[in-house]
PDB file of C-alpha atoms in Angstrom:
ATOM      1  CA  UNK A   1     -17.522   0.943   4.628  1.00 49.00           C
ATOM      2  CA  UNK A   2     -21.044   2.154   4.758  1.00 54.00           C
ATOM      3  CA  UNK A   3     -21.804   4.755   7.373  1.00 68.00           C
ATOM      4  CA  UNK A   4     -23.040   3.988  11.391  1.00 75.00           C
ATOM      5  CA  UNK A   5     -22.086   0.548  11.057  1.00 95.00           C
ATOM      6  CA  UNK A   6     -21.074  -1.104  14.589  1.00 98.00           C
ATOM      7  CA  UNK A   7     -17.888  -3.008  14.203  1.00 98.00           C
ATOM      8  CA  UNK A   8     -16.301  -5.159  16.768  1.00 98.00           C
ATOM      9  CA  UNK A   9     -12.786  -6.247  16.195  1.00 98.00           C
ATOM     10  CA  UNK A  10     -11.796  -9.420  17.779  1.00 98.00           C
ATOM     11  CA  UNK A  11      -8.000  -9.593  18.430  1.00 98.00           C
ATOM     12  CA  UNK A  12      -5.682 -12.257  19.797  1.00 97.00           C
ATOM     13  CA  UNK A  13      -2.702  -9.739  21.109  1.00 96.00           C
ATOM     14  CA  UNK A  14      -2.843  -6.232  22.143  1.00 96.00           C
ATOM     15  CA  UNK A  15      -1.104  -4.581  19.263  1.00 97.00           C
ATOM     16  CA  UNK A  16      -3.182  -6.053  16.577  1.00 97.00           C
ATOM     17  CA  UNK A  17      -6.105  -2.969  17.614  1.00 98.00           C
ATOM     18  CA  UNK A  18      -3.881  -0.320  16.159  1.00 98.00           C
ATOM     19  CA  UNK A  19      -2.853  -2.807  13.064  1.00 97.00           C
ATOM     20  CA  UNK A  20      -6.079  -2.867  11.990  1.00 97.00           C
ATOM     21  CA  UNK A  21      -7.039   0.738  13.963  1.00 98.00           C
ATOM     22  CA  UNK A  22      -7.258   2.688  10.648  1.00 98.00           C
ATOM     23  CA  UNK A  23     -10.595   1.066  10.027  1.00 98.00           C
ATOM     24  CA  UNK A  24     -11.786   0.938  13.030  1.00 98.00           C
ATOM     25  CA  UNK A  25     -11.091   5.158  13.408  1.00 98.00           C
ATOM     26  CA  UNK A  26     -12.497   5.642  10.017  1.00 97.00           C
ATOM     27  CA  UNK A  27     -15.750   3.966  11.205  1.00 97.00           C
ATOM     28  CA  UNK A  28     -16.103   6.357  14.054  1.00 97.00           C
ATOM     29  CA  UNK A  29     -15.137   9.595  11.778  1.00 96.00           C
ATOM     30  CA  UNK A  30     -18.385   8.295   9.520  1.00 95.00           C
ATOM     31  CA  UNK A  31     -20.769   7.851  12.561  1.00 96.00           C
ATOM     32  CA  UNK A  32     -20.263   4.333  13.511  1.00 97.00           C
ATOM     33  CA  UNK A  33     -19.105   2.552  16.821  1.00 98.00           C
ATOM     34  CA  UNK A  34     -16.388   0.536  17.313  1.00 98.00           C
ATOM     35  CA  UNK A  35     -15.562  -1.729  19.860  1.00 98.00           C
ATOM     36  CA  UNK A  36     -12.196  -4.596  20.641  1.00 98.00           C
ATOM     37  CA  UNK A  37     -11.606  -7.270  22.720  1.00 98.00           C
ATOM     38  CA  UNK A  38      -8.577  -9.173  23.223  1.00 98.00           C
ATOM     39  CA  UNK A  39      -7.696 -12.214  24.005  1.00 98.00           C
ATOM     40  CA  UNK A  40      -4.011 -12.167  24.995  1.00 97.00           C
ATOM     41  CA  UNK A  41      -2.774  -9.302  26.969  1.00 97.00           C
ATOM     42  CA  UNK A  42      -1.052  -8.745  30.011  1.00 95.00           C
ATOM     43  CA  UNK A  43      -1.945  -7.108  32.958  1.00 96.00           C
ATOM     44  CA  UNK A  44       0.886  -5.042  32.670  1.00 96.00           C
ATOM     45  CA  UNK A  45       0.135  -3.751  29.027  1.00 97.00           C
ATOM     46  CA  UNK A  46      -3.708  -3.195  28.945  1.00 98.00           C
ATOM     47  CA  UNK A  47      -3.808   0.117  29.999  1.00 98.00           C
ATOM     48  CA  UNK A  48      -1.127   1.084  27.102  1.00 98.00           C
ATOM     49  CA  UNK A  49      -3.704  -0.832  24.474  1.00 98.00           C
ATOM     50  CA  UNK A  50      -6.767   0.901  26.069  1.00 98.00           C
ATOM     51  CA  UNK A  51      -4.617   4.247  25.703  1.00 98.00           C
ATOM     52  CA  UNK A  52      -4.368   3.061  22.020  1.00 98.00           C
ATOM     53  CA  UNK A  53      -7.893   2.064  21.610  1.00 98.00           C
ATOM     54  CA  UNK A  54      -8.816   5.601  22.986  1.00 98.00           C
ATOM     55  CA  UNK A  55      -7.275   7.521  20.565  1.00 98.00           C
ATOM     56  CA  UNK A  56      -8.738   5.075  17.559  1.00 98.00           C
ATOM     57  CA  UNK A  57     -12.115   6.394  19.260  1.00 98.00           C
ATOM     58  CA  UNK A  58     -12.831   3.016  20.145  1.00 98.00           C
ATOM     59  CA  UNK A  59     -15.638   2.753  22.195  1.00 98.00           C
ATOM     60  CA  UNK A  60     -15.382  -0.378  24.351  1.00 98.00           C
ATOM     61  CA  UNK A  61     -12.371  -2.023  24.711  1.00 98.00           C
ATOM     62  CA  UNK A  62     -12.439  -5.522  26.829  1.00 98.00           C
ATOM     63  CA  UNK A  63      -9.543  -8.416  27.672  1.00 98.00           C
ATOM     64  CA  UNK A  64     -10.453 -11.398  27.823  1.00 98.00           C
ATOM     65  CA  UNK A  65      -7.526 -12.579  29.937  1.00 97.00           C
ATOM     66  CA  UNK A  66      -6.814 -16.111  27.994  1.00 96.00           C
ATOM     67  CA  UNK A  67      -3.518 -17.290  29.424  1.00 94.00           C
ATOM     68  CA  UNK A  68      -0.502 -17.639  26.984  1.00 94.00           C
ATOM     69  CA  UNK A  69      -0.127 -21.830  25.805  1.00 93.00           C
ATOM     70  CA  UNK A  70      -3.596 -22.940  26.888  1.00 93.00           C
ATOM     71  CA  UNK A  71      -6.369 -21.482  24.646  1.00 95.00           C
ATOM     72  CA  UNK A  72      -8.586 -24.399  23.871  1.00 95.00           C
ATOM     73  CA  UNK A  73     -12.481 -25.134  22.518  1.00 95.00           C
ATOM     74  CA  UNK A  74     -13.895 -25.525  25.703  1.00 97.00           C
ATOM     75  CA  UNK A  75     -17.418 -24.641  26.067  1.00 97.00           C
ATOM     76  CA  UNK A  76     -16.198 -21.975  28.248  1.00 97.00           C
ATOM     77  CA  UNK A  77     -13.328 -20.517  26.374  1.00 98.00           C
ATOM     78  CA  UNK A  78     -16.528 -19.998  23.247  1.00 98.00           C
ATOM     79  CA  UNK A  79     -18.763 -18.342  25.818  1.00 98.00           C
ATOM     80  CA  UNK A  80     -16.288 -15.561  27.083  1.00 98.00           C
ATOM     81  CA  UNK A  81     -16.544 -14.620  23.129  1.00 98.00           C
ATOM     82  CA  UNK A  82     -19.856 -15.277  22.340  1.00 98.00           C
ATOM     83  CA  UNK A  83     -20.313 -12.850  25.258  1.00 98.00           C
ATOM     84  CA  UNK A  84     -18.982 -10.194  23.764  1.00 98.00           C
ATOM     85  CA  UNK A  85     -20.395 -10.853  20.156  1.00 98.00           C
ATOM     86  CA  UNK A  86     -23.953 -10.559  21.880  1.00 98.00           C
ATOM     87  CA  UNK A  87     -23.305  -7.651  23.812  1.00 98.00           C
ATOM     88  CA  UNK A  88     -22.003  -5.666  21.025  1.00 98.00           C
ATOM     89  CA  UNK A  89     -24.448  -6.849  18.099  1.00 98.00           C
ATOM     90  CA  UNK A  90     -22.016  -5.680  15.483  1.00 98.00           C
ATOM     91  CA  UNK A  91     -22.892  -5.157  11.651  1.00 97.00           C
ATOM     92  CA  UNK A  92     -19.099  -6.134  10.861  1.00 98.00           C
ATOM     93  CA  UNK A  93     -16.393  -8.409  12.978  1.00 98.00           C
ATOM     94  CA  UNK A  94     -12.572  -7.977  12.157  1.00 98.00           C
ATOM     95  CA  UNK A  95     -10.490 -10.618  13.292  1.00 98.00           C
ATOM     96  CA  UNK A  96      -7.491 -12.313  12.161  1.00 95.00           C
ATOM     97  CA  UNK A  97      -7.164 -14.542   8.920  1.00 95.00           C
ATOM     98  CA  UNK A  98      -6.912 -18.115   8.813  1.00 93.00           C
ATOM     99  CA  UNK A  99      -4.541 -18.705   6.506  1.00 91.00           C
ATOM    100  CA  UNK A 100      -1.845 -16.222   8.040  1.00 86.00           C
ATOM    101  CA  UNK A 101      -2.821 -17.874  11.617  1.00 87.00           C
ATOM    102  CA  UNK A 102      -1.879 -21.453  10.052  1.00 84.00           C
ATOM    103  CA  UNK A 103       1.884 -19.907   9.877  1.00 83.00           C
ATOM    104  CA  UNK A 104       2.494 -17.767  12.361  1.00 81.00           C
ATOM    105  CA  UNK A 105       4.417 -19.300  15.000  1.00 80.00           C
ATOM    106  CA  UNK A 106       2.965 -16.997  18.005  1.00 83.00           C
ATOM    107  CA  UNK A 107       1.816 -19.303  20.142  1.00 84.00           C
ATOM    108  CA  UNK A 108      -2.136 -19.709  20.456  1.00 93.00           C
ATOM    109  CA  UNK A 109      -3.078 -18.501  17.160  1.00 93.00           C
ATOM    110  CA  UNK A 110      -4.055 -21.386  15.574  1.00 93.00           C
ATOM    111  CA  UNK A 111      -6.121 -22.285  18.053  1.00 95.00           C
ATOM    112  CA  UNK A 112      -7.520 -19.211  18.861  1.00 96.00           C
ATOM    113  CA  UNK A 113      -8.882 -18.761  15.014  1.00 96.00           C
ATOM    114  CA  UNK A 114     -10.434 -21.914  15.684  1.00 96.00           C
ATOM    115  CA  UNK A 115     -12.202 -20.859  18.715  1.00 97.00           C
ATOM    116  CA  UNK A 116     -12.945 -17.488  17.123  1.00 98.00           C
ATOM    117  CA  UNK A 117     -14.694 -18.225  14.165  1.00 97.00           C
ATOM    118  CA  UNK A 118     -16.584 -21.458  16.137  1.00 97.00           C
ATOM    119  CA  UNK A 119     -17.470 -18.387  18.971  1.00 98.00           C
ATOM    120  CA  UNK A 120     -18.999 -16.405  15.506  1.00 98.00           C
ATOM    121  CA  UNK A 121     -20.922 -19.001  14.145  1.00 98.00           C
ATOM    122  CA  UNK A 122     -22.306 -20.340  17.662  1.00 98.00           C
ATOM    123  CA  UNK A 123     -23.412 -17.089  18.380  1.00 98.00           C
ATOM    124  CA  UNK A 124     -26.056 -17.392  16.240  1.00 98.00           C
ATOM    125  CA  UNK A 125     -27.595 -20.067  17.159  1.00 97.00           C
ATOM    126  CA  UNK A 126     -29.463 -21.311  20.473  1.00 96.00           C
ATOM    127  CA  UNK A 127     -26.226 -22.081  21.967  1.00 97.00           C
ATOM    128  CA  UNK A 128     -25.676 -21.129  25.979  1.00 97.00           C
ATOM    129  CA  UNK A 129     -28.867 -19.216  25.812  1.00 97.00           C
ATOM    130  CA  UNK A 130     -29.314 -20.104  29.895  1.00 96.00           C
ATOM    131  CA  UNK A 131     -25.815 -19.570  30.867  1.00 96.00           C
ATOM    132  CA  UNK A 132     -25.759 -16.263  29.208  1.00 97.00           C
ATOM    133  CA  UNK A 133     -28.976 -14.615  30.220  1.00 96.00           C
ATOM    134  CA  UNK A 134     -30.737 -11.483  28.231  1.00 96.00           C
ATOM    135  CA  UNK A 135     -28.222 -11.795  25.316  1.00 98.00           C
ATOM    136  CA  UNK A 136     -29.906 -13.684  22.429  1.00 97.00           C
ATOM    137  CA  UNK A 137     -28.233 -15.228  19.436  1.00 98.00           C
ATOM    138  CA  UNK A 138     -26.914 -12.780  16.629  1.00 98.00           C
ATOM    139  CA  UNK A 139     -26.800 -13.098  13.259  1.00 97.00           C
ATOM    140  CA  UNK A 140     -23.375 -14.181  11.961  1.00 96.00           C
ATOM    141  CA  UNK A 141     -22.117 -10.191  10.732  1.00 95.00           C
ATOM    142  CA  UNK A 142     -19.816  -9.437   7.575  1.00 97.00           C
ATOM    143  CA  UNK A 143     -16.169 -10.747   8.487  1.00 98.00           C
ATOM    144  CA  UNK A 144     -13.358  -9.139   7.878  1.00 98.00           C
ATOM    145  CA  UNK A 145      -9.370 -10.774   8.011  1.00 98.00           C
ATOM    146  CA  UNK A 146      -7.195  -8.481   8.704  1.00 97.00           C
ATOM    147  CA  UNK A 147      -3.748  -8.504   7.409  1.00 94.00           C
ATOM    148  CA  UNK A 148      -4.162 -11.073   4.599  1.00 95.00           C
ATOM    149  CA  UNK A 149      -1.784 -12.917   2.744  1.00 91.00           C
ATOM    150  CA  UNK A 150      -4.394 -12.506  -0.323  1.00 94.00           C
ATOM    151  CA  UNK A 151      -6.220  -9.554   0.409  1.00 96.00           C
ATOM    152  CA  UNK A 152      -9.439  -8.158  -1.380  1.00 96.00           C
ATOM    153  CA  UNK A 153     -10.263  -5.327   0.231  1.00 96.00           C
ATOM    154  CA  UNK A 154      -8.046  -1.996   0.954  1.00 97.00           C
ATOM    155  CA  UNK A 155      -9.433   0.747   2.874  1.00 97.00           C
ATOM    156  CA  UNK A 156      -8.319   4.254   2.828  1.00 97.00           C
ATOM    157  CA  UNK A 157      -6.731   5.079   5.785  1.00 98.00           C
ATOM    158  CA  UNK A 158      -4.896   8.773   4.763  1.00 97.00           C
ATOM    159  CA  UNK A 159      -7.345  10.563   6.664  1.00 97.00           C
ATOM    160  CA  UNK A 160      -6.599   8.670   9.729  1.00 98.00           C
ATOM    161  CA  UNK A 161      -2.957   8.118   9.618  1.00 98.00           C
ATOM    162  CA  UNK A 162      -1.812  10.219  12.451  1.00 98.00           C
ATOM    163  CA  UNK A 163      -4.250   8.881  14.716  1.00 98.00           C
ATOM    164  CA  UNK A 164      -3.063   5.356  14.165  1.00 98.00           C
ATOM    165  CA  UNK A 165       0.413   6.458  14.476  1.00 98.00           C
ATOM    166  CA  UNK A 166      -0.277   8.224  17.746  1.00 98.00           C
ATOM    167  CA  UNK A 167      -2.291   5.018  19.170  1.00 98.00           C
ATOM    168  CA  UNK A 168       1.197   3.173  17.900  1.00 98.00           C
ATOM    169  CA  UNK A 169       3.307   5.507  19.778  1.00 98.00           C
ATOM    170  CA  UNK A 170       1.328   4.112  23.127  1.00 98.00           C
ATOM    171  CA  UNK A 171       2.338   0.814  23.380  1.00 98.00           C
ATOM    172  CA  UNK A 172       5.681   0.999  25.304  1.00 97.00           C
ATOM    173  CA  UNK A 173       6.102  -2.268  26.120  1.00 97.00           C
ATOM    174  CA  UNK A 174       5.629  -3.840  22.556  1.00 97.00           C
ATOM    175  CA  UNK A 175       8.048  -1.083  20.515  1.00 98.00           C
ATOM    176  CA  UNK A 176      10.257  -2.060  23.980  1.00 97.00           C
ATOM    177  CA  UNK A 177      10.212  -6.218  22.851  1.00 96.00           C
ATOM    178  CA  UNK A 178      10.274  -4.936  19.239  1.00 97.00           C
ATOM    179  CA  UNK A 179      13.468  -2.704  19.676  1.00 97.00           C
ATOM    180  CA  UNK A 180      15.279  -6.229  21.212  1.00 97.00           C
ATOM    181  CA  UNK A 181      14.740  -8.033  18.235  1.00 96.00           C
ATOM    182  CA  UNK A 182      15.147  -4.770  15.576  1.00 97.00           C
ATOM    183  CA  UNK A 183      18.510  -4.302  17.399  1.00 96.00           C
ATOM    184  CA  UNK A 184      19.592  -8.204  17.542  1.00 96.00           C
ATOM    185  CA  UNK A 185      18.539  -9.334  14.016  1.00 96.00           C
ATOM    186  CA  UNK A 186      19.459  -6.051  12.192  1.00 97.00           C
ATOM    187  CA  UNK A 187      22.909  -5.719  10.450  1.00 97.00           C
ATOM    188  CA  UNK A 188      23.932  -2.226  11.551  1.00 96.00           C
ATOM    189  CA  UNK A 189      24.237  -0.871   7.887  1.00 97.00           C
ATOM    190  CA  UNK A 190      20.965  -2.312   7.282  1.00 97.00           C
ATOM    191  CA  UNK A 191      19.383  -0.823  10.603  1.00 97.00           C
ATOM    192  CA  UNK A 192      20.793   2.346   9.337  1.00 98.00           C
ATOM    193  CA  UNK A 193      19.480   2.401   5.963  1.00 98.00           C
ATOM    194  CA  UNK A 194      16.260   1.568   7.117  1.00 97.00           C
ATOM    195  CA  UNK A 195      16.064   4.588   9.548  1.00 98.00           C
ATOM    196  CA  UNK A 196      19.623   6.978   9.796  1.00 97.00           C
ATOM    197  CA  UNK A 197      20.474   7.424  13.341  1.00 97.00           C
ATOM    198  CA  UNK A 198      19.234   3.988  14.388  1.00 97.00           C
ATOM    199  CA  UNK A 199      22.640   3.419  15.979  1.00 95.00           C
ATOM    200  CA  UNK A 200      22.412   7.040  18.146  1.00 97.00           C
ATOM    201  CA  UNK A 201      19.035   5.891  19.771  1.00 97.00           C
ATOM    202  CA  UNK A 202      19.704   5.141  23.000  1.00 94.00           C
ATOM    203  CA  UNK A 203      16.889   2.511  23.975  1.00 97.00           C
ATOM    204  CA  UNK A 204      14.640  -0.090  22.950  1.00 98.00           C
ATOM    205  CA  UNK A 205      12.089   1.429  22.959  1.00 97.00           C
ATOM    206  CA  UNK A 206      13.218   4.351  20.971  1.00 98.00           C
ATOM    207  CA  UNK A 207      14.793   1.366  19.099  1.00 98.00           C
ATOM    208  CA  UNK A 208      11.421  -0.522  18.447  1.00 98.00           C
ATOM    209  CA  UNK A 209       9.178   2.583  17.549  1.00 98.00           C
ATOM    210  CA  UNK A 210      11.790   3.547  14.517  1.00 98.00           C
ATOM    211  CA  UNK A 211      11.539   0.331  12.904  1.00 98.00           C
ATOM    212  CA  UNK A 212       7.606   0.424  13.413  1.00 97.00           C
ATOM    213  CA  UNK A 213       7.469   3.669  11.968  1.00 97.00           C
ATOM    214  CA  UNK A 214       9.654   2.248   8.893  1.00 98.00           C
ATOM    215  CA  UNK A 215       7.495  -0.904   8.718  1.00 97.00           C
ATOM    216  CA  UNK A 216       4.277   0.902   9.403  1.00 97.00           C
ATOM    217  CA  UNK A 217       4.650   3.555   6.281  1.00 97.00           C
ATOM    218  CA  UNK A 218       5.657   0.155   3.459  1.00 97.00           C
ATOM    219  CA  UNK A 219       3.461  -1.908   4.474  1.00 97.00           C
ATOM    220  CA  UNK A 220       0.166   0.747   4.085  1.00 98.00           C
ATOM    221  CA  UNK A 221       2.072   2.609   1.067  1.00 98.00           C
ATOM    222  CA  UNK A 222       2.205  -0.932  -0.699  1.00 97.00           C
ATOM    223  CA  UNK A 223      -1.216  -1.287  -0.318  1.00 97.00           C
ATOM    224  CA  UNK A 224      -1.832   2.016  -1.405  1.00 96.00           C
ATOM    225  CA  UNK A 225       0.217   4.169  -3.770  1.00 95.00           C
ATOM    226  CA  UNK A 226       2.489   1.241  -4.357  1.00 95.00           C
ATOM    227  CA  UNK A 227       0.306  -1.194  -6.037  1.00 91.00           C
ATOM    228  CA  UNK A 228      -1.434   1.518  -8.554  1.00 89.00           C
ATOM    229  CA  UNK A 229      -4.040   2.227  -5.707  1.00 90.00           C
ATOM    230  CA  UNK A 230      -6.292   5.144  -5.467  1.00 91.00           C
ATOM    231  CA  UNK A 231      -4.930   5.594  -1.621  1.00 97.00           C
ATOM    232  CA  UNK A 232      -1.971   6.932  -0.367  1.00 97.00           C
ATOM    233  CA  UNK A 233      -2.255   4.703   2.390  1.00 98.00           C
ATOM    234  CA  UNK A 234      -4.129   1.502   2.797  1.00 98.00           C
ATOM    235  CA  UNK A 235      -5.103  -1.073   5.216  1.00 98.00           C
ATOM    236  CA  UNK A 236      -5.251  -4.749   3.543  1.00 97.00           C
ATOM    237  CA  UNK A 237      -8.627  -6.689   4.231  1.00 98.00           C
ATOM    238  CA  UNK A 238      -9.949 -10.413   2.923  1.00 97.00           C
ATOM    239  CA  UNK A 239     -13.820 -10.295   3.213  1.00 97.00           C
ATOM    240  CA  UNK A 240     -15.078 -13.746   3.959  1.00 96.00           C
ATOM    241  CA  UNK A 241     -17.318 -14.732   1.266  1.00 94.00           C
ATOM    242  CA  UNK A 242     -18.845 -12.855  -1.608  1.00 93.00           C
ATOM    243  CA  UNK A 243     -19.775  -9.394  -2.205  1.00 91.00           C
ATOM    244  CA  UNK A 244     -23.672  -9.744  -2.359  1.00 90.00           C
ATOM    245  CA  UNK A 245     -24.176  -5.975  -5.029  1.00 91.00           C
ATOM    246  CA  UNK A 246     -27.423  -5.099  -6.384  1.00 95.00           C
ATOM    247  CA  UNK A 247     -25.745  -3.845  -9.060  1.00 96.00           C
ATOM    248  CA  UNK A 248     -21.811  -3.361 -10.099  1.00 91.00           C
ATOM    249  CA  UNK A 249     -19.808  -0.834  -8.316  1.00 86.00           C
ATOM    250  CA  UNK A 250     -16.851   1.521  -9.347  1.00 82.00           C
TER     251      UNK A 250
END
C-alpha cells in the first residue's frame, strides 16, 4: 500500500473493522486516513466498534443503521452509501467479497454486496446529484475484498498486530455471542486443545475472546509464515481487477 492513501472500508457487521483493521492501521502508521462505515450494528454495540475503530486510528467511523432482514436496492438504501463514498473521496474501498457473501448464511449479505458494489459504481456517475447536494460523483477507487476465498493480495500486518488485537479485545458483546457458540459446538477435549484452561474460564465472554485469539493467530499465520510468506502475519486481500504496473515488481 502506497503511502497517504485515503481508504474507506465499507462493512456489513461491526466486527468485520478489526478483521480487516490491520490494513486499515497500517495505512495510518504510513500517513494515510482511514475511515468505516457499517451497515449492520446495533445500538447497543456501536460504541464497542467505535472503541475498536479508535484504536485502529480510524478516523471516521459511521453506522448506517440498516435493519437486520430488510436491506434492499432501493434508491434510498444506494444513497445512504453513496453518501459516504462522496464524503470520504477515498483512493482505496475495502469491502467484503462476493464470492464468500454468495455462502455465508448471515442474513443480508448477499444483498448487501449487491447494494454495495451498485452504491460504488453509481457513485461515479450523475446519479442523485440533487438529492445529495455539494458532493459530486467520484471516481470508482481500487477495491479491495477482504477475507477471500482466493486471495491475491497479503499485507503485512506484524507491525500492527497488537493494535488489532487490542481493538479485538473491545467488542464485548461479539466475543460474548462467540463464547455461546465456542462453548456449545466445541467438544471439551477439543476446546481444550485449542486453548488449555478453556474449561476454567468462567464466562462467555472470557469464553469467546480465547477462541478469537486461537482463530485470530491461524488464520493471519497461514497467510503469512504458513504458506512460505515473507510475513509473520498477514491479512488476505482479492484486488478487483488487474494490477495496472509500469513495470514488474518484486
Amino acid at each position: 500500500m502506497a503511502k497517504g492513501q485515503k481508504v474507506l472500508f465499507l462493512g456489513v457487521y461491526g466486527m468485520e473493522v478489526v478483521e480487516c483493521g490491520g490494513a486499515l492501521a497500517k495505512n495510518v502508521l504510513n500517513g494515510g486516513e482511514s475511515f468505516a462505515s457499517i451497515m449492520l450494528c446495533r445500538e447497543t454495540s456501536q460504541p464497542q466498534v467505535r472503541n475498536a475503530a479508535e484504536i485502529l486510528g480510524v478516523k471516521d467511523i459511521t453506522f448506517l443503521n440498516f435493519q437486520y432482514g430488510t436491506v434492499d436496492l432501493s434508491v434510498e438504501s444506494k444513497k445512504k452509501i453513496i453518501k459516504i463514498i462522496r464524503e470520504v473521496k477515498p483512493d482505496i474501498i475495502i469491502t467484503q467479497d462476493p464470492e464468500h457473501s454468495f455462502h455465508d448464511l448471515d442474513p443480508d449479505r448477499r444483498p448487501a454486496m449487491t447494494l454495495l458494489l451498485e452504491a460504488i459504481a453509481l457513485s461515479s456517475r450523475d446519479f442523485a446529484l440533487d438529492e445529495l447536494p455539494g458532493l459530486e460523483p467520484h471516481p470508482i477507487p481500487t477495491i479491495y475484498y477482504m477475507t477471500p476465498h482466493h486471495p491475491n493480495t497479503v499485507v503485512d500486518i506484524t507491525e500492527v498486530w497488537e493494535k488489532k488485537e487490542r481493538a479485538m479485545d473491545m467488542l464485548d458483546s461479539q466475543l460474548e455471542f462467540s463464547g455461546m457458540h465456542f462453548d456449545e459446538m466445541l467438544d471439551p477435549k477439543a476446546a481444550e486443545i485449542l486453548y488449555p484452561g478453556f474449561s476454567k474460564l468462567t464466562n462467555f465472554q472470557e469464553k469467546g475472546r480465547a477462541i478469537h485469539q486461537v482463530l485470530d493467530k491461524a488464520v493471519h499465520v497461514y497467510h503469512g509464515l504458513a504458506t512460505h510468506g515473507h510475513f509473520a502475519l498477514a491479512e488476505a486481500y482479492r484486488r478487483e481487477g488487474n494490477f495496472h504496473l509500469q513495470e514488474l515488481i518484486v
